[in-house]
Amino acid sequence: MQRYFVNKEQISEQTITLLADDAKHIQKVMRMNPGDRLICADNEGNVYLCEIQSLESDCITAVIKKQLEENAELPIHVTIVQGLPKGDKLEFIVQKGTECGARAFIPLKAERSISKWAVNKVDKKLSRLKKIAKEAAEQSHRTYIPEIGRPVSIDQLIKMSDHYHKKIVAYEETAKAGEQHALPKILNEIKANERLIAVIGPEGGFSPEEVQKLEQAGFTSCGLGNRILRTETAPLYVLSAASYHFELLKRGE
Amino acid sequence: MQRYFVNKEQISEQTITLLADDAKHIQKVMRMNPGDRLICADNEGNVYLCEIQSLESDCITAVIKKQLEENAELPIHVTIVQGLPKGDKLEFIVQKGTECGARAFIPLKAERSISKWAVNKVDKKLSRLKKIAKEAAEQSHRTYIPEIGRPVSIDQLIKMSDHYHKKIVAYEETAKAGEQHALPKILNEIKANERLIAVIGPEGGFSPEEVQKLEQAGFTSCGLGNRILRTETAPLYVLSAASYHFELLKRGE
């Protein structure tokens, strides 16, 4: 069933109001009519099954039929810190990483990032990534829309990383050296609702200095299997592994 | 180090000859010179460390320094059967699925596949996918290039599936119903060097009839975590989970 994230102010006791792009999508793309059903989520953990009551061009009223008990979220909070990649790869990472359960994305201005964000384009880029995250969260039936952070430097990243229970960095040289135990060890140690921060290098990988800084700040270097993954594939591996570990193998229960 | 797949005829006892696109890539993109090193793989399990001896415009001779012992392959053979998706998504799946360790890809003409391959374009499409698989295998340091099969119907798929030890189908309705035990159970049962076939639906998913046919033929419906994955994300989840299971958790040893 089609799902839309709405703001808290759009929700009253018995009805939900859908506006702007959502109202357009419901009418123009989904071609819904009164009586059709949809799901609304408030991005604070509440999910409602609703039935459309009335449609106007930019405002749709839906009656709340019942509140749904859903569990579409990974048991741990994963933040993906992504070395700024080339082209539109970050859009890809946000879309696919949202499907795979990430709770936040933070772009990292890494030493070898070829892509740089011009200061006057940061807000536009962030708002586009937020839109992609919202749509992917709707499509993959998430309860929460992942947050998109402003780009950080490695030193800013290290400062903010104190707020996480476990910290990992995917480092190609570690992968090449055959290091395979670190990720399962971390996933075995982390508990439900705790926060994992996973840092992924850009196309050229991290410099040895960057990795040293991260390791000194308590980040664990992890290998991600026996093959060299591209920068945009590595976060999906980390998220899929976390899902497999907690949701399928049911470890950590 | 840069890696190239070469045919057996290009390998003599002491030297390897690199031709055509590879020769061009070495000179124009990598700007290599005599004395520079590269890796050659024969797609039959042999991998060589080589040193460039001489460069001509379309022929490069490299001396074999030593044979390498490598293990970049998943311990099980995974074949991804992909319901024909829209646009260039199959190219994406082949590229990323190769990085994640798939041994073969087979396009499936599913009932709800919107994309159809015109008969006179099949060879061109396959040769493009093979090129993508070769390049991704080189970049991710694979020992083998995944095979690309010709598109099959569901009935052809069922006939050929006898050759696999384990057979799964990723079915959205199964995922919605919260089925989470099937994939770990299969991965626990399958042994090293055995063959797993994983069938993924197109954008609209499989029809109930298709799933019924597959289940009757011994395919197990698997959920892939608590979120709804797009058709192009599902194969990467299966492959990442298999890598995590065998290469990181070291199950199956």
Short mmCIF file of C-alpha atoms in Angstrom, two decimals:
data_model
loop_
_atom_site.label_atom_id
_atom_site.label_comp_id
_atom_site.label_asym_id
_atom_site.label_seq_id
_atom_site.Cartn_x
_atom_site.Cartn_y
_atom_site.Cartn_z
CA MET A 1 0.00 0.00 0.00
CA GLN A 2 1.20 3.51 -0.82
CA ARG A 3 2.82 5.30 2.11
CA TYR A 4 3.35 8.99 2.85
CA PHE A 5 5.28 10.77 5.56
CA VAL A 6 3.38 13.75 7.01
CA ASN A 7 4.17 16.37 9.61
CA LYS A 8 2.63 16.14 13.05
CA GLU A 9 0.53 19.26 12.40
CA GLN A 10 -1.21 17.48 9.53
CA ILE A 11 -2.55 14.83 11.91
CA SER A 12 -5.67 15.42 13.97
CA GLU A 13 -7.43 12.91 16.16
CA GLN A 14 -9.53 11.41 13.39
CA THR A 15 -8.13 12.67 10.09
CA ILE A 16 -4.87 13.33 8.28
CA THR A 17 -4.40 16.09 5.71
CA LEU A 18 -2.06 15.45 2.76
CA LEU A 19 -0.64 18.48 0.97
CA ALA A 20 1.51 19.76 -1.91
CA ASP A 21 3.62 17.03 -3.63
CA ASP A 22 1.85 14.23 -1.73
CA ALA A 23 -1.59 15.50 -2.78
CA LYS A 24 -0.39 15.71 -6.37
CA HIS A 25 1.15 12.21 -6.23
CA ILE A 26 -2.04 10.68 -4.83
CA GLN A 27 -4.14 12.18 -7.62
CA LYS A 28 -1.84 12.32 -10.64
CA VAL A 29 0.35 9.23 -10.17
CA MET A 30 -1.71 6.91 -7.98
CA ARG A 31 -5.06 8.17 -9.37
CA MET A 32 -6.76 7.47 -6.05
CA ASN A 33 -10.40 8.16 -5.27
CA PRO A 34 -12.50 8.58 -2.12
CA GLY A 35 -12.57 5.24 -0.29
CA ASP A 36 -9.05 4.25 -1.42
CA ARG A 37 -6.60 3.42 1.34
CA LEU A 38 -3.10 4.60 2.09
CA ILE A 39 -0.64 4.60 4.96
CA CYS A 40 0.59 7.73 6.72
CA ALA A 41 3.63 7.87 9.00
CA ASP A 42 4.65 10.80 11.21
CA ASN A 43 8.41 10.06 11.27
CA GLU A 44 8.18 9.75 15.06
CA GLY A 45 7.21 6.09 15.13
CA ASN A 46 3.44 6.36 14.52
CA VAL A 47 1.96 4.72 11.44
CA TYR A 48 -1.71 4.98 10.43
CA LEU A 49 -3.93 3.13 7.99
CA CYS A 50 -6.13 5.78 6.37
CA GLU A 51 -9.01 6.02 3.92
CA ILE A 52 -9.40 8.95 1.55
CA GLN A 53 -12.47 11.07 2.31
CA SER A 54 -12.14 14.03 -0.04
CA LEU A 55 -9.73 15.23 -2.73
CA GLU A 56 -9.02 18.82 -3.69
CA SER A 57 -6.20 19.82 -6.02
CA ASP A 58 -3.66 20.53 -3.27
CA CYS A 59 -5.33 19.12 -0.19
CA ILE A 60 -6.55 15.62 0.53
CA THR A 61 -8.37 14.56 3.67
CA ALA A 62 -8.05 10.96 4.86
CA VAL A 63 -9.80 9.35 7.82
CA ILE A 64 -7.64 7.37 10.25
CA LYS A 65 -8.96 3.79 10.31
CA LYS A 66 -6.40 2.42 12.76
CA GLN A 67 -2.91 2.81 14.08
CA LEU A 68 -0.55 0.10 12.80
CA GLU A 69 2.05 -1.77 14.80
CA GLU A 70 5.00 -2.03 12.48
CA ASN A 71 8.64 -2.91 12.76
CA ALA A 72 10.50 -1.93 9.61
CA GLU A 73 13.53 -0.50 11.36
CA LEU A 74 16.87 -2.18 12.00
CA PRO A 75 17.27 -2.87 15.73
CA ILE A 76 20.44 -0.77 15.77
CA HIS A 77 20.78 2.82 14.53
CA VAL A 78 23.30 2.92 11.69
CA THR A 79 24.78 6.22 10.52
CA ILE A 80 26.63 6.05 7.21
CA VAL A 81 29.42 8.59 6.88
CA GLN A 82 30.30 8.69 3.23
CA GLY A 83 33.50 10.13 1.78
CA LEU A 84 32.12 12.52 -0.85
CA PRO A 85 31.92 10.41 -4.02
CA LYS A 86 31.86 11.53 -7.65
CA GLY A 87 28.79 12.46 -9.67
CA ASP A 88 25.39 11.44 -8.38
CA LYS A 89 26.65 8.47 -6.38
CA LEU A 90 25.62 10.03 -3.07
CA GLU A 91 22.02 10.15 -4.31
CA PHE A 92 22.29 6.46 -5.13
CA ILE A 93 23.76 5.70 -1.69
CA VAL A 94 21.00 7.60 0.11
CA GLN A 95 18.28 5.89 -1.92
CA LYS A 96 19.61 2.36 -1.56
CA GLY A 97 20.94 2.88 1.97
CA THR A 98 17.47 4.05 3.05
CA GLU A 99 15.96 0.86 1.66
CA CYS A 100 18.57 -1.12 3.58
CA GLY A 101 17.75 0.57 6.87
CA ALA A 102 20.26 3.42 7.53
CA ARG A 103 19.07 5.98 10.09
CA ALA A 104 21.34 8.82 8.96
CA PHE A 105 23.81 9.83 6.27
CA ILE A 106 26.65 12.31 6.70
CA PRO A 107 28.85 13.39 3.76
CA LEU A 108 32.55 13.49 4.64
CA LYS A 109 35.04 15.85 2.99
CA ALA A 110 37.80 13.24 2.67
CA GLU A 111 41.32 14.00 1.56
CA ARG A 112 40.90 12.08 -1.70
CA SER A 113 37.34 13.21 -2.44
CA ILE A 114 37.52 14.54 -5.98
CA SER A 115 34.01 15.93 -5.67
CA LYS A 116 33.74 19.15 -3.65
CA TRP A 117 30.50 20.89 -2.73
CA ALA A 118 30.53 24.61 -3.46
CA VAL A 119 29.44 26.48 -0.30
CA ASN A 120 26.50 28.11 -2.07
CA LYS A 121 25.19 24.73 -3.30
CA VAL A 122 25.23 22.82 -0.01
CA ASP A 123 21.62 23.65 0.94
CA LYS A 124 20.29 22.71 -2.48
CA LYS A 125 22.19 19.42 -2.46
CA LEU A 126 21.01 18.57 1.06
CA SER A 127 17.40 19.31 0.24
CA ARG A 128 17.60 17.05 -2.82
CA LEU A 129 19.11 14.23 -0.71
CA LYS A 130 16.35 14.72 1.89
CA LYS A 131 13.71 14.37 -0.81
CA ILE A 132 15.36 11.16 -2.06
CA ALA A 133 15.50 9.78 1.50
CA LYS A 134 11.80 10.57 2.08
CA GLU A 135 10.71 8.89 -1.16
CA ALA A 136 12.91 5.84 -0.55
CA ALA A 137 11.61 5.59 3.03
CA GLU A 138 8.03 5.65 1.71
CA GLN A 139 8.75 3.07 -0.96
CA SER A 140 10.61 0.68 1.36
CA HIS A 141 7.95 1.01 4.10
CA ARG A 142 10.27 2.57 6.66
CA THR A 143 8.92 4.00 9.92
CA TYR A 144 11.51 6.80 9.93
CA ILE A 145 13.06 8.99 7.25
CA PRO A 146 16.85 8.87 7.60
CA GLU A 147 18.46 12.17 8.51
CA ILE A 148 20.88 13.85 6.14
CA GLY A 149 23.71 15.69 7.89
CA ARG A 150 25.76 18.60 6.59
CA PRO A 151 29.21 17.70 5.19
CA VAL A 152 31.88 17.35 7.86
CA SER A 153 35.68 17.30 7.93
CA ILE A 154 37.50 14.34 9.41
CA ASP A 155 38.20 16.34 12.59
CA GLN A 156 34.53 17.31 12.95
CA LEU A 157 33.60 13.66 12.38
CA ILE A 158 35.92 12.51 15.14
CA LYS A 159 34.49 15.06 17.56
CA MET A 160 30.89 14.03 16.92
CA SER A 161 31.70 10.31 16.96
CA ASP A 162 31.70 10.30 20.77
CA HIS A 163 27.93 10.02 20.60
CA TYR A 164 28.07 6.54 19.08
CA HIS A 165 28.39 3.21 20.87
CA LYS A 166 30.43 1.54 18.13
CA LYS A 167 32.55 3.09 15.40
CA ILE A 168 33.87 1.37 12.29
CA VAL A 169 35.78 2.37 9.19
CA ALA A 170 35.76 0.31 6.00
CA TYR A 171 39.36 0.39 4.89
CA GLU A 172 40.45 -1.21 1.64
CA GLU A 173 43.91 -2.11 2.92
CA THR A 174 42.30 -3.95 5.85
CA ALA A 175 40.13 -5.82 3.38
CA LYS A 176 43.19 -6.69 1.28
CA ALA A 177 44.98 -7.97 4.39
CA GLY A 178 42.11 -10.42 4.85
CA GLU A 179 40.71 -8.89 8.06
CA GLN A 180 37.32 -10.51 8.46
CA HIS A 181 36.49 -10.78 12.14
CA ALA A 182 36.00 -7.15 13.10
CA LEU A 183 32.50 -6.54 11.72
CA PRO A 184 30.85 -9.65 13.27
CA LYS A 185 32.62 -8.87 16.55
CA ILE A 186 31.17 -5.34 16.59
CA LEU A 187 27.70 -6.55 15.61
CA ASN A 188 27.86 -9.19 18.35
CA GLU A 189 28.78 -6.56 20.92
CA ILE A 190 26.34 -3.79 20.00
CA LYS A 191 22.91 -3.91 21.65
CA ALA A 192 19.44 -3.07 20.37
CA ASN A 193 18.83 0.68 20.02
CA GLU A 194 22.54 1.46 20.25
CA ARG A 195 24.21 3.59 17.61
CA LEU A 196 26.77 2.41 15.06
CA ILE A 197 28.71 4.85 12.90
CA ALA A 198 30.20 3.38 9.73
CA VAL A 199 32.70 5.47 7.77
CA ILE A 200 33.30 4.70 4.08
CA GLY A 201 36.11 6.20 2.00
CA PRO A 202 35.63 7.99 -1.34
CA GLU A 203 36.73 6.47 -4.68
CA GLY A 204 40.44 6.72 -3.89
CA GLY A 205 39.96 5.36 -0.37
CA PHE A 206 41.24 7.00 2.81
CA SER A 207 44.79 8.24 3.20
CA PRO A 208 46.85 6.36 5.82
CA GLU A 209 46.77 9.55 7.94
CA GLU A 210 42.97 9.64 7.91
CA VAL A 211 42.76 6.00 8.93
CA GLN A 212 45.30 6.60 11.69
CA LYS A 213 43.25 9.52 13.03
CA LEU A 214 40.09 7.43 12.98
CA GLU A 215 41.73 4.46 14.67
CA GLN A 216 43.19 6.72 17.36
CA ALA A 217 39.67 8.01 17.94
CA GLY A 218 38.42 4.48 18.57
CA PHE A 219 37.22 3.48 15.10
CA THR A 220 37.76 -0.21 14.22
CA SER A 221 39.00 -1.02 10.69
CA CYS A 222 36.72 -3.62 9.12
CA GLY A 223 37.04 -5.77 6.04
CA LEU A 224 33.83 -6.32 4.03
CA GLY A 225 34.40 -9.73 2.48
CA ASN A 226 37.05 -10.95 0.07
CA ARG A 227 36.46 -8.55 -2.80
CA ILE A 228 37.23 -4.86 -3.29
CA LEU A 229 33.93 -2.97 -3.17
CA ARG A 230 33.32 0.38 -4.83
CA THR A 231 32.63 3.30 -2.52
CA GLU A 232 28.89 3.17 -3.27
CA THR A 233 28.61 -0.59 -2.68
CA ALA A 234 30.37 -0.68 0.71
CA PRO A 235 27.57 1.03 2.72
CA LEU A 236 24.99 -1.39 1.27
CA TYR A 237 27.17 -4.30 2.35
CA VAL A 238 27.41 -2.95 5.93
CA LEU A 239 23.63 -2.41 6.12
CA SER A 240 22.75 -5.77 4.54
CA ALA A 241 25.15 -7.52 6.93
CA ALA A 242 23.53 -5.73 9.91
CA SER A 243 20.07 -6.72 8.68
CA TYR A 244 21.13 -10.32 8.12
CA HIS A 245 22.80 -10.42 11.55
CA PHE A 246 19.90 -8.97 13.56
CA GLU A 247 16.77 -9.58 11.52
CA LEU A 248 17.46 -12.92 9.86
CA LEU A 249 19.99 -14.72 12.07
CA LYS A 250 18.28 -13.06 15.07
CA ARG A 251 21.57 -12.55 16.83
CA GLY A 252 21.53 -9.95 19.56
CA GLU A 253 18.18 -11.04 20.95
CA MET B 1 47.23 -3.17 -8.53
CA GLN B 2 45.50 -3.08 -11.90
CA ARG B 3 44.10 -6.40 -13.01
CA TYR B 4 43.24 -7.79 -16.46
CA PHE B 5 41.51 -10.96 -17.56
CA VAL B 6 43.23 -12.60 -20.52
CA ASN B 7 42.50 -15.67 -22.63
CA LYS B 8 44.52 -18.82 -22.14
CA GLU B 9 46.12 -18.41 -25.59
CA GLN B 10 47.64 -15.12 -24.47
CA ILE B 11 49.61 -16.90 -21.73
CA SER B 12 52.90 -18.64 -22.47
CA GLU B 13 55.25 -20.18 -19.95
CA GLN B 14 57.07 -16.97 -19.13
CA THR B 15 55.09 -14.09 -20.64
CA ILE B 16 51.55 -12.81 -21.10
CA THR B 17 50.40 -10.77 -24.09
CA LEU B 18 47.76 -8.07 -23.56
CA LEU B 19 45.75 -6.97 -26.58
CA ALA B 20 43.10 -4.59 -27.93
CA ASP B 21 41.11 -2.74 -25.21
CA ASP B 22 43.43 -3.92 -22.44
CA ALA B 23 46.53 -2.70 -24.30
CA LYS B 24 44.81 0.64 -24.86
CA HIS B 25 43.74 0.88 -21.19
CA ILE B 26 47.27 0.13 -19.94
CA GLN B 27 48.77 2.88 -22.09
CA LYS B 28 46.06 5.53 -22.34
CA VAL B 29 44.35 5.30 -18.94
CA MET B 30 46.96 3.78 -16.64
CA ARG B 31 49.92 5.35 -18.54
CA MET B 32 52.12 2.40 -17.62
CA ASN B 33 55.73 1.95 -18.70
CA PRO B 34 58.18 -0.94 -18.95
CA GLY B 35 58.92 -2.18 -15.42
CA ASP B 36 55.40 -1.37 -14.13
CA ARG B 37 53.49 -4.25 -12.60
CA LEU B 38 50.01 -5.58 -13.17
CA ILE B 39 48.00 -8.68 -12.42
CA CYS B 40 46.63 -11.05 -15.07
CA ALA B 41 43.95 -13.66 -14.45
CA ASP B 42 42.90 -16.40 -16.87
CA ASN B 43 39.31 -16.82 -15.63
CA GLU B 44 40.12 -20.45 -14.82
CA GLY B 45 41.52 -19.85 -11.37
CA ASN B 46 45.09 -18.82 -12.24
CA VAL B 47 46.32 -15.35 -11.27
CA TYR B 48 49.75 -13.97 -12.17
CA LEU B 49 51.83 -11.03 -11.00
CA CYS B 50 53.45 -9.59 -14.14
CA GLU B 51 55.90 -6.89 -15.11
CA ILE B 52 55.60 -4.97 -18.36
CA GLN B 53 58.45 -5.68 -20.75
CA SER B 54 57.43 -3.89 -23.95
CA LEU B 55 54.53 -1.74 -25.16
CA GLU B 56 53.29 -1.44 -28.74
CA SER B 57 50.08 0.34 -29.64
CA ASP B 58 47.88 -2.78 -29.61
CA CYS B 59 50.11 -5.38 -28.01
CA ILE B 60 51.84 -5.37 -24.65
CA THR B 61 54.20 -8.06 -23.42
CA ALA B 62 54.49 -8.69 -19.68
CA VAL B 63 56.82 -11.13 -17.93
CA ILE B 64 55.28 -13.47 -15.35
CA LYS B 65 57.02 -12.80 -12.02
CA LYS B 66 55.04 -15.29 -10.00
CA GLN B 67 51.71 -17.07 -9.69
CA LEU B 68 49.53 -15.67 -6.91
CA GLU B 69 47.49 -17.66 -4.42
CA GLU B 70 44.27 -15.69 -4.07
CA ASN B 71 40.83 -16.25 -2.68
CA ALA B 72 38.47 -13.54 -3.81
CA GLU B 73 35.55 -15.86 -4.54
CA LEU B 74 32.55 -16.59 -2.35
CA PRO B 75 32.80 -20.19 -1.08
CA ILE B 76 29.42 -20.95 -2.69
CA HIS B 77 28.47 -20.34 -6.32
CA VAL B 78 25.57 -17.89 -6.46
CA THR B 79 23.56 -17.45 -9.65
CA ILE B 80 21.29 -14.39 -9.69
CA VAL B 81 18.19 -14.81 -11.84
CA GLN B 82 16.80 -11.33 -12.31
CA GLY B 83 13.28 -10.56 -13.49
CA LEU B 84 13.97 -8.17 -16.39
CA PRO B 85 13.97 -4.71 -14.82
CA LYS B 86 13.40 -1.32 -16.42
CA GLY B 87 16.02 0.90 -18.03
CA ASP B 88 19.67 0.20 -17.35
CA LYS B 89 19.07 -1.44 -13.98
CA LEU B 90 20.35 -4.82 -15.19
CA GLU B 91 23.70 -3.19 -15.99
CA PHE B 92 23.76 -1.84 -12.45
CA ILE B 93 22.89 -5.27 -11.01
CA VAL B 94 25.63 -6.99 -13.01
CA GLN B 95 28.23 -4.41 -12.01
CA LYS B 96 27.40 -4.36 -8.30
CA GLY B 97 26.53 -8.07 -8.12
CA THR B 98 29.94 -8.88 -9.61
CA GLU B 99 31.64 -6.83 -6.89
CA CYS B 100 29.56 -8.71 -4.32
CA GLY B 101 30.64 -12.10 -5.64
CA ALA B 102 27.93 -13.51 -7.96
CA ARG B 103 29.14 -16.28 -10.28
CA ALA B 104 26.40 -15.91 -12.90
CA PHE B 105 23.46 -13.73 -13.92
CA ILE B 106 20.44 -14.88 -15.89
CA PRO B 107 17.74 -12.44 -17.07
CA LEU B 108 14.21 -13.76 -16.51
CA LYS B 109 11.26 -12.82 -18.70
CA ALA B 110 8.81 -12.43 -15.82
CA GLU B 111 5.10 -11.90 -16.22
CA ARG B 112 5.26 -8.35 -14.86
CA SER B 113 8.52 -7.36 -16.58
CA ILE B 114 7.71 -4.12 -18.35
CA SER B 115 11.02 -4.22 -20.17
CA LYS B 116 11.21 -6.68 -23.06
CA TRP B 117 14.31 -7.46 -25.09
CA ALA B 118 13.71 -7.32 -28.85
CA VAL B 119 14.99 -10.58 -30.38
CA ASN B 120 17.44 -8.75 -32.65
CA LYS B 121 18.95 -6.87 -29.70
CA VAL B 122 19.61 -9.79 -27.35
CA ASP B 123 23.19 -10.43 -28.54
CA LYS B 124 24.14 -6.77 -28.30
CA LYS B 125 22.68 -6.49 -24.78
CA LEU B 126 24.43 -9.65 -23.62
CA SER B 127 27.77 -8.54 -24.99
CA ARG B 128 27.42 -5.21 -23.17
CA LEU B 129 26.58 -7.01 -19.90
CA LYS B 130 29.58 -9.31 -20.38
CA LYS B 131 31.86 -6.30 -20.78
CA ILE B 132 30.45 -4.76 -17.58
CA ALA B 133 30.98 -8.05 -15.72
CA LYS B 134 34.60 -8.29 -16.94
CA GLU B 135 35.43 -4.73 -15.91
CA ALA B 136 33.72 -5.10 -12.51
CA ALA B 137 35.53 -8.42 -11.95
CA GLU B 138 38.85 -6.71 -12.70
CA GLN B 139 38.09 -3.76 -10.43
CA SER B 140 36.87 -5.87 -7.51
CA HIS B 141 39.81 -8.30 -7.83
CA ARG B 142 37.73 -11.32 -8.67
CA THR B 143 39.33 -14.58 -9.80
CA TYR B 144 36.46 -15.35 -12.18
CA ILE B 145 34.30 -13.26 -14.48
CA PRO B 146 30.62 -14.03 -13.79
CA GLU B 147 28.76 -15.64 -16.66
CA ILE B 148 25.83 -13.88 -18.31
CA GLY B 149 23.10 -16.23 -19.46
CA ARG B 150 20.54 -15.68 -22.21
CA PRO B 151 17.06 -14.56 -21.04
CA VAL B 152 14.86 -17.46 -19.94
CA SER B 153 11.15 -17.96 -19.36
CA ILE B 154 9.92 -19.18 -15.98
CA ASP B 155 9.44 -22.68 -17.40
CA GLN B 156 12.99 -22.75 -18.80
CA LEU B 157 14.26 -21.50 -15.45
CA ILE B 158 12.50 -24.30 -13.61
CA LYS B 159 13.95 -26.91 -15.97
CA MET B 160 17.53 -25.68 -15.55
CA SER B 161 17.19 -25.23 -11.78
CA ASP B 162 17.72 -28.96 -11.25
CA HIS B 163 21.45 -28.30 -11.51
CA TYR B 164 21.51 -26.26 -8.29
CA HIS B 165 21.86 -27.54 -4.74
CA LYS B 166 19.66 -24.84 -3.19
CA LYS B 167 16.99 -22.67 -4.80
CA ILE B 168 15.47 -19.51 -3.37
CA VAL B 169 13.02 -16.86 -4.53
CA ALA B 170 12.85 -13.39 -2.96
CA TYR B 171 9.15 -12.76 -2.69
CA GLU B 172 7.80 -9.47 -1.42
CA GLU B 173 4.71 -11.01 0.12
CA THR B 174 6.93 -13.38 2.09
CA ALA B 175 8.95 -10.41 3.30
CA LYS B 176 5.75 -8.61 4.30
CA ALA B 177 4.59 -11.66 6.22
CA GLY B 178 7.76 -11.38 8.28
CA GLU B 179 9.41 -14.59 7.05
CA GLN B 180 13.01 -14.29 8.20
CA HIS B 181 14.36 -17.76 8.88
CA ALA B 182 14.54 -19.22 5.38
CA LEU B 183 17.70 -17.54 4.09
CA PRO B 184 19.92 -18.36 7.13
CA LYS B 185 18.56 -21.91 7.09
CA ILE B 186 19.56 -22.33 3.42
CA LEU B 187 22.98 -20.76 3.98
CA ASN B 188 23.53 -23.04 6.97
CA GLU B 189 22.67 -26.09 4.89
CA ILE B 190 24.60 -25.34 1.70
CA LYS B 191 28.21 -26.53 1.57
CA ALA B 192 31.34 -24.97 0.08
CA ASN B 193 31.43 -25.14 -3.74
CA GLU B 194 27.73 -25.96 -3.93
CA ARG B 195 25.44 -23.91 -6.16
CA LEU B 196 22.70 -21.54 -5.00
CA ILE B 197 20.21 -20.04 -7.43
CA ALA B 198 18.46 -16.86 -6.23
CA VAL B 199 15.48 -15.57 -8.19
CA ILE B 200 14.47 -11.91 -7.88
CA GLY B 201 11.23 -10.45 -9.24
CA PRO B 202 11.00 -7.41 -11.54
CA GLU B 203 9.64 -4.04 -10.35
CA GLY B 204 6.07 -5.28 -10.00
CA GLY B 205 7.19 -8.47 -8.21
CA PHE B 206 6.18 -11.98 -9.20
CA SER B 207 2.62 -13.01 -9.86
CA PRO B 208 1.21 -15.52 -7.36
CA GLU B 209 1.21 -18.09 -10.21
CA GLU B 210 4.92 -17.62 -10.83
CA VAL B 211 5.71 -18.03 -7.14
CA GLN B 212 3.53 -21.12 -6.99
CA LYS B 213 5.38 -22.66 -9.96
CA LEU B 214 8.74 -21.89 -8.35
CA GLU B 215 7.69 -23.28 -4.97
CA GLN B 216 6.38 -26.45 -6.60
CA ALA B 217 9.78 -26.78 -8.28
CA GLY B 218 11.51 -26.71 -4.89
CA PHE B 219 12.31 -23.00 -4.56
CA THR B 220 12.10 -21.63 -1.00
CA SER B 221 10.49 -18.18 -0.53
CA CYS B 222 12.83 -15.94 1.46
CA GLY B 223 12.36 -12.62 3.20
CA LEU B 224 15.29 -10.21 3.00
CA GLY B 225 14.91 -8.20 6.20
CA ASN B 226 12.13 -5.95 7.44
CA ARG B 227 12.02 -3.45 4.59
CA ILE B 228 10.74 -3.65 1.02
CA LEU B 229 13.76 -3.67 -1.29
CA ARG B 230 13.72 -2.51 -4.89
CA THR B 231 14.36 -5.15 -7.53
CA GLU B 232 17.94 -3.93 -8.03
CA THR B 233 18.76 -3.89 -4.31
CA ALA B 234 17.53 -7.41 -3.49
CA PRO B 235 20.35 -9.32 -5.28
CA LEU B 236 22.98 -7.20 -3.49
CA TYR B 237 21.35 -8.07 -0.16
CA VAL B 238 21.45 -11.81 -0.95
CA LEU B 239 25.11 -11.63 -1.99
CA SER B 240 26.16 -9.44 0.97
CA ALA B 241 24.36 -11.79 3.35
CA ALA B 242 26.14 -14.79 1.79
CA SER B 243 29.50 -13.02 2.10
CA TYR B 244 28.81 -12.04 5.71
CA HIS B 245 27.67 -15.58 6.52
CA PHE B 246 30.63 -17.43 4.97
CA GLU B 247 33.50 -14.95 4.84
CA LEU B 248 33.00 -12.88 7.98
CA LEU B 249 31.04 -15.07 10.40
CA LYS B 250 32.95 -18.05 8.96
CA ARG B 251 29.90 -20.26 9.15
CA GLY B 252 30.05 -23.34 6.97
CA GLU B 253 33.69 -24.12 7.78
#
